[in-house]
XYZ file of N, CA, C and O in Angstrom:
292
model
N -1.818 -14.841 1.191
C -0.685 -14.552 1.485
C 0.592 -16.339 1.710
O 0.558 -16.079 3.012
N 0.486 -16.864 0.702
C 1.575 -17.674 0.855
C 2.979 -17.363 1.189
O 3.927 -18.187 1.507
N 3.340 -16.264 0.861
C 4.934 -16.100 0.945
C 5.505 -17.048 -0.566
O 6.561 -16.282 -0.532
N 5.035 -17.894 -1.331
C 5.682 -18.345 -1.976
C 5.567 -17.927 -3.514
O 5.231 -16.523 -3.618
N 7.216 -17.505 -4.373
C 7.118 -17.376 -6.005
C 5.816 -17.797 -6.222
O 5.719 -18.813 -6.734
N 5.771 -16.772 -7.668
C 4.709 -16.599 -8.627
C 5.156 -16.674 -10.005
O 6.124 -15.433 -10.082
N 5.528 -18.061 -10.503
C 5.952 -18.094 -11.318
C 5.249 -17.269 -12.626
O 3.676 -17.140 -12.699
N 5.653 -17.047 -13.003
C 5.430 -15.808 -14.790
C 4.420 -14.757 -14.034
O 3.366 -14.026 -15.021
N 4.327 -14.170 -13.134
C 3.695 -12.718 -12.715
C 4.059 -12.018 -13.018
O 5.269 -11.794 -13.807
N 3.301 -11.174 -13.538
C 3.486 -9.773 -13.931
C 4.042 -8.373 -13.124
O 2.392 -8.407 -11.750
N 4.772 -7.851 -12.923
C 5.104 -6.695 -12.171
C 5.589 -5.605 -12.801
O 6.603 -5.592 -13.925
N 4.499 -4.625 -11.942
C 5.239 -3.548 -12.593
C 5.567 -2.399 -11.788
O 5.085 -2.690 -10.102
N 6.649 -2.130 -11.615
C 7.949 -0.830 -11.148
C 8.095 0.716 -11.639
O 7.735 1.083 -12.511
N 6.995 1.504 -10.651
C 7.040 2.718 -10.913
C 8.381 3.477 -9.401
O 8.238 3.353 -8.445
N 9.439 4.300 -10.580
C 10.204 4.910 -9.369
C 9.692 6.026 -9.289
O 8.606 7.135 -9.469
N 10.075 6.977 -8.389
C 10.103 8.372 -7.889
C 10.296 9.279 -8.459
O 9.283 10.210 -8.327
N 10.565 8.789 -10.109
C 10.238 9.905 -10.754
C 9.112 10.094 -12.022
O 8.523 10.308 -12.773
N 8.622 9.021 -11.834
C 7.221 8.175 -12.367
C 7.611 7.247 -13.243
O 6.819 6.582 -14.444
N 9.044 7.173 -13.550
C 9.105 5.367 -14.625
C 8.419 4.851 -14.209
O 8.360 4.219 -12.964
N 8.071 3.986 -15.633
C 6.995 2.330 -15.310
C 7.591 1.808 -15.782
O 8.089 1.710 -17.194
N 8.274 0.522 -15.315
C 8.831 -0.652 -16.062
C 7.838 -2.210 -15.909
O 7.093 -2.220 -14.360
N 7.516 -2.809 -16.879
C 6.878 -4.243 -16.892
C 7.246 -5.122 -17.067
O 7.816 -5.048 -18.612
N 6.825 -5.755 -16.180
C 8.141 -7.463 -16.208
C 7.548 -9.168 -15.939
O 6.719 -8.734 -15.891
N 8.090 -10.211 -16.482
C 7.110 -11.117 -16.487
C 8.176 -11.723 -15.716
O 9.656 -11.762 -15.507
N 7.854 -12.251 -14.249
C 8.680 -13.370 -13.471
C 9.097 -14.467 -14.246
O 8.673 -14.857 -15.078
N 10.507 -14.488 -13.236
C 10.808 -16.285 -14.079
C 10.310 -17.186 -13.669
O 8.746 -17.089 -12.661
N 10.062 -18.469 -13.944
C 9.842 -19.869 -13.336
C 9.556 -19.827 -12.117
O 8.682 -20.099 -11.432
N 11.113 -19.644 -11.384
C 10.960 -19.211 -9.782
C 10.850 -17.796 -9.253
O 10.904 -17.520 -7.907
N 9.579 -16.475 -10.004
C 8.741 -16.243 -9.100
C 10.091 -14.702 -8.723
O 10.070 -14.075 -8.815
N 11.326 -15.102 -10.111
C 12.064 -13.737 -10.075
C 12.172 -12.945 -10.664
O 11.793 -13.438 -12.258
N 11.827 -11.889 -10.989
C 12.167 -10.292 -11.900
C 13.401 -9.899 -11.616
O 14.127 -9.943 -10.752
N 13.570 -8.615 -12.921
C 14.955 -8.029 -13.215
C 14.236 -6.957 -13.644
O 13.657 -6.515 -14.376
N 14.243 -5.617 -13.232
C 13.892 -3.961 -14.023
C 15.210 -3.715 -14.248
O 16.165 -3.246 -12.940
N 15.898 -3.080 -14.863
C 17.065 -2.219 -14.973
C 16.945 -0.612 -15.772
O 15.977 -0.874 -16.605
N 16.883 -0.068 -14.536
C 16.961 1.701 -15.898
C 18.104 1.962 -17.149
O 18.980 0.770 -17.162
N 17.581 2.609 -18.172
C 18.848 2.607 -19.352
C 18.871 4.056 -18.917
O 19.147 5.337 -18.095
N 20.363 4.435 -19.857
C 20.141 6.362 -19.931
C 19.293 7.212 -20.299
O 19.228 8.166 -19.390
N 18.284 6.635 -21.344
C 17.714 7.820 -21.519
C 16.197 7.145 -20.817
O 15.279 8.363 -20.365
N 16.058 6.350 -19.424
C 14.697 5.715 -18.368
C 15.403 5.173 -17.481
O 15.450 4.067 -17.810
N 16.016 6.218 -17.027
C 16.542 5.510 -15.677
C 15.504 5.038 -14.402
O 14.671 5.599 -14.610
N 16.341 3.894 -13.483
C 15.914 4.411 -13.019
C 15.830 4.668 -11.288
O 17.253 4.872 -10.776
N 14.955 5.363 -11.138
C 15.703 6.522 -9.911
C 15.194 6.239 -8.456
O 14.669 5.489 -8.970
N 16.058 6.414 -7.322
C 16.355 5.867 -6.543
C 15.411 6.640 -5.411
O 15.130 8.086 -5.951
N 14.823 7.083 -4.714
C 13.979 6.976 -3.764
C 12.362 5.887 -4.236
O 12.524 4.350 -3.717
N 11.391 6.132 -3.090
C 10.482 5.927 -3.436
C 9.542 4.928 -4.387
O 9.412 6.174 -5.485
N 9.426 4.265 -3.844
C 8.647 3.344 -5.286
C 7.355 2.493 -4.726
O 7.575 2.293 -3.646
N 7.258 1.828 -5.841
C 5.747 1.036 -5.828
C 5.600 0.346 -6.975
O 6.029 0.433 -7.987
N 5.384 -1.115 -6.790
C 5.860 -2.719 -7.154
C 4.588 -3.321 -6.915
O 4.074 -3.245 -5.469
N 4.231 -3.170 -7.898
C 2.833 -4.349 -7.924
C 3.317 -5.906 -8.724
O 3.396 -5.649 -9.595
N 2.592 -6.176 -7.794
C 2.516 -8.118 -8.746
C 1.060 -8.856 -8.744
O 0.588 -8.271 -8.022
N 0.900 -9.450 -9.982
C 0.080 -9.252 -10.645
C 0.036 -10.750 -10.959
O 0.297 -11.410 -11.895
N -1.647 -11.577 -10.526
C -0.927 -13.032 -11.803
C -2.463 -14.157 -10.969
O -2.860 -12.976 -10.019
N -3.517 -13.982 -12.894
C -4.648 -14.228 -12.389
C -4.676 -15.773 -11.166
O -4.097 -17.162 -11.598
N -5.861 -15.609 -10.954
C -5.979 -16.281 -9.227
C -5.421 -16.190 -7.943
O -5.466 -16.604 -6.854
N -5.050 -14.809 -8.146
C -4.082 -14.410 -6.439
C -4.406 -13.002 -6.907
O -4.674 -12.076 -8.002
N -3.855 -12.292 -4.875
C -5.162 -10.836 -5.023
C -3.398 -10.192 -5.494
O -2.251 -10.904 -5.624
N -3.887 -9.324 -6.252
C -3.096 -8.196 -6.088
C -1.932 -7.742 -5.016
O -2.412 -8.110 -3.788
N -0.593 -8.002 -4.995
C 0.570 -7.604 -4.326
C 0.698 -5.988 -3.931
O 0.940 -6.113 -6.023
N 0.974 -5.299 -3.769
C 1.399 -4.174 -3.558
C 2.246 -3.596 -1.920
O 1.961 -3.921 -1.156
N 4.113 -3.438 -2.997
C 4.701 -2.847 -1.833
C 5.338 -1.670 -1.796
O 5.112 -0.673 -3.611
N 5.443 -0.492 -1.085
C 6.126 0.024 -1.513
C 7.292 0.842 -1.231
O 7.861 1.093 0.115
N 8.630 0.313 -1.877
C 10.042 0.413 -0.946
C 10.741 1.077 -1.632
O 10.087 2.671 -2.221
N 11.503 1.846 -0.355
C 12.407 2.956 -1.077
C 13.388 2.449 -2.068
O 14.421 1.721 -0.913
N 13.968 2.501 -2.681
C 15.129 1.769 -3.262
C 16.646 3.343 -3.331
O 16.589 4.683 -3.370
N 17.613 1.897 -3.444
C 18.585 2.780 -3.288
C 19.153 3.449 -4.511
O 19.556 2.242 -5.434
N 20.560 3.613 -4.760
C 21.045 3.221 -5.508
C 22.370 2.014 -6.098
O 22.825 1.542 -4.613
N 21.981 2.266 -6.859
C 22.907 0.389 -7.319
C 21.779 -0.705 -7.592
O 20.476 -0.498 -7.804
N 22.218 -2.097 -7.246
C 21.097 -3.513 -6.900
C 20.292 -3.397 -5.615
O 20.571 -2.505 -4.383
N 19.154 -3.612 -6.283
C 17.852 -3.877 -4.879
C 17.225 -5.010 -5.011
O 17.351 -5.510 -5.892
N 17.266 -5.400 -4.196
C 16.491 -6.910 -4.114
C 14.874 -6.146 -3.334
O 14.610 -5.995 -2.242
N 13.205 -6.527 -3.444
C 12.723 -6.819 -3.138
C 11.407 -8.341 -3.480
O 10.772 -7.793 -4.524
N 10.979 -8.613 -2.680
C 10.424 -9.481 -2.498
C 8.379 -9.114 -2.174
O 8.130 -7.779 -1.867
N 7.893 -9.451 -3.296
C 6.048 -8.425 -3.045
C 5.539 -9.982 -2.776
O 5.073 -10.709 -3.826
């Protein structure tokens, strides 16, 4: 584990209600997930998985709060 950002990693976020979003990290390894009225991002326990060829899968299980959250994977 290098702790460095991984450009173009696939990030899968699953919230406490089972809603799932799949996004791709940008060139700096940054990703953004935004809920919508019909598919809200629910506060509570979540699972965030990050994948990229040549790297081990990273999984974290943060607790999301209402509003903005920051989570390194």
